[in-house]
């Protein structure tokens, strides 16, 4: 009997606790890992005794209806933060989750966010429900930020934009749409990719397979492998692409390579599906980081784009983002939007207002918008400085002659160090450096002051652990 079927049999028992135990005692009762066998007449001590009801009550309290539920493993990324919190060593560093920290390693609330929030208080804004598709001013602002306000896809009203629960929720909504309207269609994802992509498509019951992306030999892009795998996929597949700052590798295609990727996607009638979680955060420029998406849109292709404001506006916990579906006609976009709303309604009804108002206020106000761009450049600049200092420290300290320059070629908030699982474990267990087990470190969680310490930890782990 599997855990699931045990759970189902327990769940289908009558609601009275004592009765449910009694009923289950007729057969085999599975308790966590093992199972117990009862013979109703002979072996069962609970039955045919005078104190039956009292004992069965006691047993009922002890045996949970959730006995068949096993302990889930910690999340490979967010679980790192939990482990970090539990460590009391003062040298500890959290380079796990991609969350921006100041040079003092403190969380950062952008000044423009504070100003936008003050505006909201001054205006005495209410907390009424938003429509299912979200705040109209946000949806307009977010699509314009992504494609550029004068882009034909906007002018011709060919984009269905729905506010989502940040990047993750927007990806999940798109996955639900794929499952409903493209049954059996496959999503191609890069190898490696952000770990949650696989969870999202698994949970939405959308089949996926991987295309080659990272080449450990060159510590760069396996461009030929990527093209070959996209070509080999069944016609009409969805191809998930990281718009900029590929997570976890920090390796992006060049503009010429993006053109070739678009060629093969068009050739195969695939549908590009962009995940844009770092617009403005990779290069410091909102426009440059949207270049890949705009290149595909300019070809007249239909595409999906999930957006997130967690990193570029530091709105991690506000859960604000969007799903955009570019269609060939305004009519198709209107129909797609109506179906996205239909999918959202039973899942979470309508999205939260606070982050949407912040984004709408910042993007919609020229002064705040310019201040935001300056703050984003500052954040992206700090990450670049830390990247350079880490490289300098590694090069100065490591006498083995190893070439660490790949670190400088990567962009965005992460560095893919090439450390394997055992080496990453050593980073945590010996050096109190918390990171994901795929060797990824978040440079946004690093300060200039800690670069030398980190370099020592990496050199030790790299050379002394196999
Ligand atoms: N897409 C990619 C490629 C991401 O890296 C992340 C966040 C998201 C989407 C979703 O972010 P959102 O839901 O907050 O908008 N990745 C983080 C955090 C920064 C995480 O794992 O949730 C990371 O550490 O990889």
Coordinates of N, CA, C and O in Angstrom, one line a residue, residues 3-155:
X3 N 1.9 5.3 0.4 CA 1.5 6.4 1.4 C 0.2 7.1 0.9 O -0.7 7.4 1.6
X4 N 0.2 7.3 -0.4 CA -0.9 8.1 -1.0 C -2.2 7.3 -0.8 O -3.2 7.9 -0.3
X5 N -2.2 6.0 -1.1 CA -3.5 5.3 -0.9 C -3.9 5.2 0.5 O -5.0 5.2 0.8
X6 N -2.9 5.1 1.4 CA -3.2 5.1 2.8 C -3.9 6.4 3.2 O -4.9 6.4 3.8
X7 N -3.3 7.5 2.7 CA -3.9 8.8 3.0 C -5.3 8.9 2.5 O -6.2 9.3 3.2
X8 N -5.6 8.3 1.3 CA -6.9 8.4 0.7 C -7.9 7.5 1.6 O -9.0 8.0 1.8
X9 N -7.4 6.3 2.0 CA -8.3 5.5 2.8 C -8.6 6.2 4.1 O -9.7 6.2 4.6
X10 N -7.6 6.9 4.7 CA -7.8 7.6 5.9 C -8.8 8.7 5.7 O -9.7 9.0 6.5
X11 N -8.6 9.4 4.6 CA -9.4 10.6 4.3 C -10.8 10.2 4.1 O -11.7 11.0 4.4
X12 N -11.0 9.0 3.5 CA -12.4 8.7 3.2 C -13.1 8.0 4.4 O -14.3 7.7 4.3
X13 N -12.4 7.9 5.5 CA -13.1 7.4 6.7 C -14.1 8.4 7.2 O -14.0 9.6 7.0
X14 N -15.1 7.9 8.0 CA -16.1 8.9 8.5 C -15.4 9.9 9.4 O -14.4 9.6 10.0
X15 N -16.0 11.1 9.6 CA -15.4 12.1 10.3 C -15.2 11.9 11.8 O -14.3 12.5 12.4
X16 N -16.0 11.0 12.4 CA -15.8 10.9 13.9 C -14.5 10.1 14.1 O -14.3 9.1 13.6
X17 N -13.7 10.7 15.0 CA -12.3 10.2 15.2 C -12.3 8.7 15.7 O -11.7 7.9 15.1
X18 N -13.1 8.4 16.7 CA -13.1 7.0 17.2 C -13.6 6.1 16.2 O -13.0 5.0 16.0
X19 N -14.6 6.4 15.4 CA -15.1 5.5 14.4 C -14.1 5.3 13.3 O -13.9 4.2 12.8
X20 N -13.4 6.4 12.9 CA -12.4 6.2 11.8 C -11.3 5.2 12.2 O -10.9 4.4 11.4
X21 N -10.9 5.2 13.4 CA -9.9 4.3 13.9 C -10.5 2.9 13.8 O -9.9 2.0 13.3
X22 N -11.7 2.7 14.4 CA -12.3 1.4 14.4 C -12.4 0.8 13.0 O -12.0 -0.3 12.8
X23 N -12.9 1.6 12.1 CA -13.1 1.1 10.7 C -11.7 0.7 10.1 O -11.6 -0.3 9.5
X24 N -10.7 1.5 10.4 CA -9.4 1.2 9.8 C -8.7 0.0 10.5 O -7.9 -0.7 9.9
X25 N -9.1 -0.3 11.7 CA -8.6 -1.4 12.4 C -9.0 -2.8 11.8 O -8.4 -3.8 12.0
X26 N -10.0 -2.7 10.9 CA -10.5 -4.0 10.3 C -9.4 -4.5 9.4 O -9.4 -5.7 9.1
X27 N -8.6 -3.7 8.8 CA -7.6 -4.2 7.8 C -6.2 -3.9 8.3 O -5.9 -4.0 9.5
X28 N -5.4 -3.4 7.4 CA -4.0 -3.1 7.7 C -4.0 -1.6 7.9 O -4.5 -0.8 7.1
X29 N -3.3 -1.2 8.9 CA -3.2 0.2 9.2 C -1.7 0.6 9.1 O -0.9 0.1 9.7
X30 N -1.5 1.5 8.2 CA -0.1 1.9 7.9 C 0.2 3.1 8.8 O -0.5 4.1 8.8
X31 N 1.3 3.0 9.5 CA 1.7 4.1 10.4 C 3.1 4.6 9.9 O 4.1 3.9 10.2
X32 N 3.1 5.7 9.3 CA 4.4 6.2 8.8 C 5.1 5.2 7.9 O 4.5 4.8 6.9
X33 N 6.3 4.8 8.3 CA 7.1 3.8 7.5 C 6.5 2.4 7.5 O 6.5 1.8 6.5
X34 N 6.0 1.9 8.6 CA 5.6 0.5 8.7 C 4.1 0.3 8.7 O 3.4 1.3 8.6
X35 N 3.7 -0.9 8.7 CA 2.2 -1.1 8.8 C 1.9 -2.2 9.8 O 2.7 -3.1 10.0
X36 N 0.8 -2.1 10.4 CA 0.4 -3.0 11.5 C -0.8 -3.9 10.9 O -1.6 -3.4 10.2
X37 N -0.8 -5.1 11.3 CA -1.8 -6.0 10.9 C -2.7 -6.3 12.1 O -2.2 -6.6 13.2
X38 N -4.0 -6.3 11.9 CA -4.9 -6.6 13.1 C -5.9 -7.7 12.7 O -6.4 -7.7 11.6
X39 N -6.1 -8.6 13.6 CA -7.1 -9.6 13.5 C -8.2 -9.1 14.4 O -8.1 -9.0 15.6
X40 N -9.4 -8.8 13.8 CA -10.5 -8.1 14.5 C -10.8 -8.9 15.8 O -11.0 -8.3 16.9
X41 N -10.9 -10.2 15.7 CA -11.4 -11.0 16.9 C -10.3 -11.2 17.9 O -10.6 -11.0 19.1
X42 N -9.1 -11.6 17.4 CA -8.1 -12.1 18.4 C -7.1 -11.0 18.9 O -7.1 -10.6 20.0
X43 N -6.4 -10.6 17.9 CA -5.2 -9.8 18.3 C -5.5 -8.4 18.7 O -4.8 -7.7 19.5
X44 N -6.6 -7.9 18.2 CA -6.9 -6.5 18.4 C -7.3 -6.2 19.9 O -8.4 -6.6 20.3
X45 N -6.5 -5.5 20.6 CA -6.8 -5.2 22.0 C -7.9 -4.2 22.2 O -8.4 -4.0 23.3
X46 N -8.2 -3.4 21.1 CA -9.2 -2.4 21.3 C -10.6 -2.8 21.2 O -11.5 -2.1 21.4
X47 N -10.7 -4.0 20.6 CA -12.1 -4.5 20.3 C -12.6 -5.5 21.3 O -11.8 -6.3 21.8
X48 N -13.9 -5.6 21.5 CA -14.5 -6.5 22.4 C -14.0 -6.4 23.8 O -13.9 -7.3 24.6
X49 N -13.7 -5.2 24.2 CA -13.4 -4.9 25.6 C -14.5 -3.9 26.1 O -15.0 -3.2 25.3
X50 N -14.6 -3.9 27.4 CA -15.7 -3.0 27.9 C -15.3 -1.6 27.7 O -16.1 -0.7 27.6
X51 N -14.0 -1.4 27.8 CA -13.5 0.0 27.7 C -13.2 0.4 26.3 O -12.4 1.3 26.0
X52 N -13.9 -0.3 25.3 CA -13.6 0.0 23.9 C -13.6 1.5 23.6 O -12.7 2.0 23.0
X53 N -14.7 2.2 24.0 CA -14.8 3.5 23.5 C -13.8 4.4 24.1 O -13.2 5.3 23.4
X54 N -13.4 4.2 25.4 CA -12.4 5.0 26.0 C -11.0 4.8 25.3 O -10.3 5.7 24.9
X55 N -10.6 3.5 25.1 CA -9.3 3.2 24.5 C -9.3 3.7 23.0 O -8.3 4.3 22.6
X56 N -10.4 3.5 22.3 CA -10.4 3.9 20.9 C -10.2 5.5 20.8 O -9.7 6.0 19.9
X57 N -10.8 6.2 21.8 CA -10.6 7.6 21.8 C -9.1 8.0 21.9 O -8.6 8.8 21.2
X58 N -8.4 7.2 22.9 CA -7.0 7.5 23.1 C -6.2 7.2 21.8 O -5.4 8.0 21.3
X59 N -6.6 6.1 21.2 CA -5.9 5.7 19.9 C -6.2 6.7 18.9 O -5.3 7.1 18.1
X60 N -7.4 7.2 18.8 CA -7.7 8.2 17.8 C -6.9 9.4 17.9 O -6.5 10.0 16.9
X61 N -6.6 9.8 19.1 CA -5.8 11.1 19.3 C -4.4 10.8 18.8 O -3.8 11.7 18.2
X62 N -3.9 9.6 19.0 CA -2.5 9.4 18.7 C -2.3 9.2 17.2 O -1.2 9.4 16.7
X63 N -3.3 8.7 16.5 CA -3.1 8.4 15.1 C -3.7 9.5 14.2 O -4.9 9.8 14.2
X64 N -2.8 10.2 13.5 CA -3.2 11.3 12.7 C -3.8 10.9 11.4 O -3.4 9.9 10.8
X65 N -4.7 11.6 10.9 CA -5.3 11.4 9.6 C -4.2 11.7 8.6 O -4.3 11.3 7.4
X66 N -3.1 12.4 9.0 CA -2.1 12.7 8.0 C -0.9 11.8 8.1 O 0.2 12.2 7.8
X67 N -1.1 10.6 8.7 CA 0.0 9.7 9.0 C 0.7 9.3 7.7 O 1.9 9.1 7.7
X68 N 0.0 9.3 6.6 CA 0.6 8.9 5.3 C 1.4 10.1 4.7 O 2.0 9.9 3.6
X69 N 1.4 11.2 5.3 CA 2.1 12.4 4.7 C 3.6 12.3 5.1 O 3.9 12.3 6.3
X70 N 4.5 12.2 4.2 CA 5.9 12.1 4.5 C 6.5 13.5 4.6 O 5.9 14.5 4.1
X71 N 7.6 13.6 5.2 CA 8.3 14.9 5.4 C 8.9 15.3 4.1 O 9.7 14.6 3.4
X72 N 8.6 16.5 3.6 CA 9.2 17.0 2.3 C 10.6 17.5 2.6 O 10.9 18.0 3.7
X73 N 11.5 17.4 1.6 CA 12.8 17.9 1.8 C 12.8 19.4 1.8 O 11.9 20.0 1.2
X74 N 13.8 20.1 2.4 CA 13.8 21.5 2.4 C 14.0 22.0 1.0 O 14.6 21.3 0.1
X75 N 13.5 23.2 0.6 CA 13.7 23.7 -0.7 C 15.2 24.0 -1.0 O 15.8 24.5 -0.1
X76 N 15.7 23.6 -2.1 CA 17.1 23.8 -2.4 C 17.6 25.2 -2.3 O 18.8 25.5 -2.1
X77 N 16.7 26.2 -2.5 CA 17.2 27.6 -2.4 C 16.7 28.2 -1.1 O 17.5 28.7 -0.3
X78 N 15.4 28.2 -0.9 CA 14.8 28.9 0.3 C 15.2 28.2 1.5 O 15.3 28.8 2.6
X79 N 15.4 26.9 1.4 CA 15.9 26.1 2.6 C 17.3 26.5 3.1 O 17.6 26.4 4.3
X80 N 18.1 27.1 2.2 CA 19.4 27.6 2.5 C 19.3 28.7 3.6 O 20.1 28.8 4.5
X81 N 18.3 29.6 3.4 CA 18.1 30.7 4.3 C 17.7 30.2 5.7 O 18.1 30.8 6.7
X82 N 16.9 29.1 5.7 CA 16.5 28.6 7.0 C 17.7 28.0 7.7 O 17.9 28.3 8.9
X83 N 18.6 27.3 7.0 CA 19.8 26.8 7.6 C 20.7 27.9 8.1 O 21.4 27.9 9.1
X84 N 20.8 29.0 7.3 CA 21.7 30.1 7.6 C 21.2 30.8 8.9 O 22.0 31.1 9.8
X85 N 19.9 30.9 9.1 CA 19.4 31.5 10.3 C 19.7 30.7 11.6 O 20.0 31.3 12.6
X86 N 19.8 29.4 11.4 CA 20.1 28.5 12.5 C 21.6 28.5 12.9 O 21.9 27.9 14.0
X87 N 22.4 29.1 12.1 CA 23.9 29.1 12.4 C 24.3 30.3 13.2 O 23.9 31.4 12.8
X88 N 25.0 30.1 14.3 CA 25.3 31.2 15.2 C 26.7 31.8 15.0 O 27.1 32.7 15.7
X89 N 27.4 31.2 14.0 CA 28.8 31.7 13.8 C 28.8 33.1 13.2 O 28.0 33.4 12.3
X90 N 29.6 34.0 13.7 CA 29.5 35.4 13.2 C 30.2 35.6 11.9 O 29.9 36.6 11.2
X91 N 30.9 34.6 11.4 CA 31.5 34.7 10.1 C 30.5 34.3 9.0 O 30.8 34.5 7.8
X92 N 29.4 33.8 9.4 CA 28.4 33.3 8.4 C 28.0 34.3 7.3 O 27.9 35.5 7.5
X93 N 27.8 33.7 6.1 CA 27.5 34.5 4.9 C 26.3 33.8 4.2 O 26.4 32.6 3.9
X94 N 25.3 34.5 3.9 CA 24.2 33.9 3.1 C 24.3 34.2 1.6 O 23.9 35.3 1.3
X95 N 24.8 33.3 0.9 CA 24.9 33.6 -0.6 C 24.0 32.6 -1.3 O 24.2 32.3 -2.5
X96 N 22.9 32.2 -0.6 CA 22.0 31.2 -1.2 C 20.9 31.9 -2.1 O 21.1 32.1 -3.3
X97 N 19.9 32.4 -1.4 CA 18.8 33.1 -2.2 C 19.3 34.4 -2.9 O 20.2 35.1 -2.3
X98 N 18.8 34.7 -4.0 CA 19.2 35.9 -4.7 C 18.5 37.1 -4.1 O 17.4 37.5 -4.6
X99 N 19.0 37.7 -3.1 CA 18.4 38.9 -2.4 C 19.5 39.9 -2.2 O 20.5 39.6 -1.7
X100 N 19.2 41.1 -2.7 CA 20.2 42.2 -2.6 C 20.4 42.6 -1.2 O 19.5 42.8 -0.4
X101 N 21.7 42.8 -0.9 CA 22.1 43.3 0.4 C 23.0 44.6 0.2 O 23.6 44.7 -0.8
X102 N 23.0 45.4 1.2 CA 23.9 46.6 1.1 C 25.3 46.1 1.4 O 25.5 44.9 1.8
X103 N 26.3 47.0 1.3 CA 27.7 46.7 1.7 C 27.7 46.2 3.2 O 28.6 45.4 3.5
X104 N 26.8 46.6 4.0 CA 26.8 46.2 5.4 C 26.0 44.9 5.5 O 25.7 44.5 6.6
X105 N 25.6 44.3 4.4 CA 24.9 43.1 4.4 C 23.5 43.2 5.0 O 23.0 42.2 5.6
X106 N 22.9 44.3 4.8 CA 21.5 44.5 5.3 C 20.6 44.5 4.1 O 20.9 45.0 3.0
X107 N 19.3 44.1 4.3 CA 18.3 44.2 3.3 C 18.1 45.7 2.9 O 18.4 46.6 3.7
X108 N 17.7 45.9 1.6 CA 17.6 47.3 1.1 C 16.2 47.6 0.6 O 15.7 46.9 -0.3
X109 N 15.6 48.6 1.1 CA 14.3 49.1 0.6 C 14.6 50.3 -0.3 O 15.2 51.3 0.2
X110 N 14.3 50.3 -1.5 CA 14.7 51.4 -2.4 C 14.0 52.7 -2.0 O 12.8 52.7 -1.5
X111 N 14.7 53.8 -2.2 CA 14.1 55.1 -1.8 C 12.9 55.4 -2.6 O 11.9 55.9 -2.1
X112 N 12.9 55.0 -3.9 CA 11.7 55.2 -4.7 C 10.5 54.4 -4.2 O 9.3 54.9 -4.3
X113 N 10.7 53.3 -3.6 CA 9.6 52.5 -3.1 C 9.0 53.2 -1.9 O 7.8 53.3 -1.7
X114 N 9.9 53.8 -1.0 CA 9.4 54.5 0.2 C 8.6 55.7 -0.3 O 7.5 56.0 0.2
X115 N 9.1 56.4 -1.3 CA 8.4 57.6 -1.8 C 7.0 57.2 -2.4 O 6.0 57.8 -2.2
X116 N 7.0 56.1 -3.2 CA 5.8 55.6 -3.8 C 4.8 55.2 -2.7 O 3.6 55.5 -2.8
X117 N 5.3 54.6 -1.6 CA 4.4 54.2 -0.5 C 3.9 55.4 0.2 O 2.7 55.5 0.6
X118 N 4.7 56.5 0.4 CA 4.2 57.7 1.0 C 3.1 58.3 0.2 O 2.1 58.8 0.8
X119 N 3.3 58.3 -1.1 CA 2.2 58.8 -2.0 C 0.9 58.1 -1.8 O -0.1 58.7 -1.7
X120 N 1.0 56.8 -1.6 CA -0.2 56.0 -1.4 C -0.9 56.4 -0.1 O -2.1 56.5 0.0
X121 N -0.1 56.6 1.0 CA -0.7 57.0 2.2 C -1.3 58.4 2.1 O -2.5 58.6 2.5
X122 N -0.6 59.3 1.5 CA -1.1 60.7 1.3 C -2.4 60.7 0.5 O -3.3 61.5 0.9
X123 N -2.5 59.9 -0.4 CA -3.7 59.8 -1.3 C -4.8 59.1 -0.6 O -6.0 59.0 -1.1
X124 N -4.5 58.4 0.5 CA -5.5 57.7 1.3 C -6.1 56.6 0.5 O -7.3 56.4 0.5
X125 N -5.3 55.8 -0.2 CA -5.8 54.8 -1.1 C -6.4 53.6 -0.3 O -6.0 53.3 0.8
X126 N -7.4 53.0 -0.9 CA -8.2 52.0 -0.2 C -7.6 50.6 -0.5 O -6.7 50.4 -1.3
X127 N -8.2 49.6 0.1 CA -7.8 48.2 -0.1 C -8.9 47.3 -0.7 O -9.0 46.1 -0.3
X128 N -9.6 47.9 -1.5 CA -10.7 47.1 -2.2 C -10.0 46.1 -3.1 O -8.9 46.2 -3.5
X129 N -10.8 45.0 -3.4 CA -10.3 44.0 -4.4 C -9.9 44.6 -5.7 O -10.6 45.5 -6.2
X130 N -8.9 44.1 -6.3 CA -8.5 44.4 -7.7 C -9.3 43.5 -8.6 O -9.8 42.5 -8.2
X131 N -9.5 43.9 -9.8 CA -10.1 43.0 -10.8 C -9.2 41.8 -10.9 O -8.0 41.8 -10.5
X132 N -9.7 40.7 -11.5 CA -8.9 39.4 -11.6 C -7.6 39.7 -12.3 O -6.6 39.1 -11.9
X133 N -7.6 40.5 -13.3 CA -6.4 40.7 -14.1 C -5.4 41.7 -13.5 O -4.3 41.9 -14.0
X134 N -5.8 42.3 -12.3 CA -4.9 43.2 -11.6 C -5.2 44.6 -11.9 O -6.2 45.0 -12.5
X135 N -4.2 45.4 -11.4 CA -4.4 46.9 -11.5 C -4.1 47.4 -12.9 O -3.0 47.1 -13.4
X136 N -5.1 48.1 -13.5 CA -4.9 48.5 -14.9 C -3.7 49.3 -15.1 O -2.9 49.1 -16.1
X137 N -3.4 50.3 -14.2 CA -2.2 51.1 -14.3 C -0.9 50.3 -14.3 O 0.1 50.6 -14.9
X138 N -0.9 49.3 -13.4 CA 0.2 48.4 -13.4 C 0.4 47.6 -14.6 O 1.5 47.5 -15.2
X139 N -0.7 47.0 -15.1 CA -0.6 46.2 -16.3 C -0.1 47.0 -17.5 O 0.7 46.5 -18.3
X140 N -0.5 48.3 -17.6 CA -0.1 49.1 -18.7 C 1.4 49.4 -18.5 O 2.2 49.3 -19.4
X141 N 1.8 49.8 -17.3 CA 3.2 50.2 -17.0 C 4.1 49.0 -17.3 O 5.2 49.2 -17.8
X142 N 3.7 47.8 -16.8 CA 4.6 46.7 -16.9 C 4.9 46.2 -18.3 O 6.0 45.9 -18.7
X143 N 3.8 46.3 -19.1 CA 4.0 45.9 -20.5 C 4.8 46.9 -21.3 O 5.7 46.5 -22.1
X144 N 4.6 48.2 -21.0 CA 5.4 49.2 -21.6 C 6.9 49.1 -21.2 O 7.8 49.4 -22.1
X145 N 7.1 48.8 -20.0 CA 8.5 48.7 -19.5 C 9.2 47.5 -20.2 O 10.4 47.6 -20.6
X146 N 8.5 46.5 -20.5 CA 9.0 45.3 -21.1 C 9.3 45.5 -22.6 O 10.4 45.2 -23.1
X147 N 8.3 46.0 -23.3 CA 8.4 46.0 -24.8 C 8.8 47.4 -25.3 O 9.3 47.5 -26.4
X148 N 8.7 48.4 -24.4 CA 8.9 49.8 -24.9 C 7.5 50.3 -25.3 O 6.7 49.6 -26.0
X149 N 7.1 51.6 -24.9 CA 5.8 52.1 -25.1 C 5.4 52.2 -26.5 O 4.2 52.1 -26.9
X150 N 6.4 52.4 -27.4 CA 6.0 52.6 -28.8 C 6.1 51.3 -29.6 O 6.0 51.3 -30.8
X151 N 6.3 50.2 -28.9 CA 6.4 48.9 -29.7 C 5.0 48.6 -30.3 O 4.0 48.7 -29.7
X152 N 5.0 48.1 -31.6 CA 3.8 47.8 -32.3 C 2.9 46.8 -31.5 O 1.7 46.9 -31.5
X153 N 3.5 45.9 -30.7 CA 2.7 44.9 -30.0 C 1.8 45.7 -29.0 O 0.7 45.2 -28.7
X154 N 2.3 46.8 -28.5 CA 1.5 47.6 -27.5 C 0.5 48.4 -28.3 O -0.7 48.4 -28.0
X155 N 1.0 49.1 -29.3 CA 0.1 50.0 -30.1 C -1.1 49.3 -30.7 O -2.2 49.8 -30.7

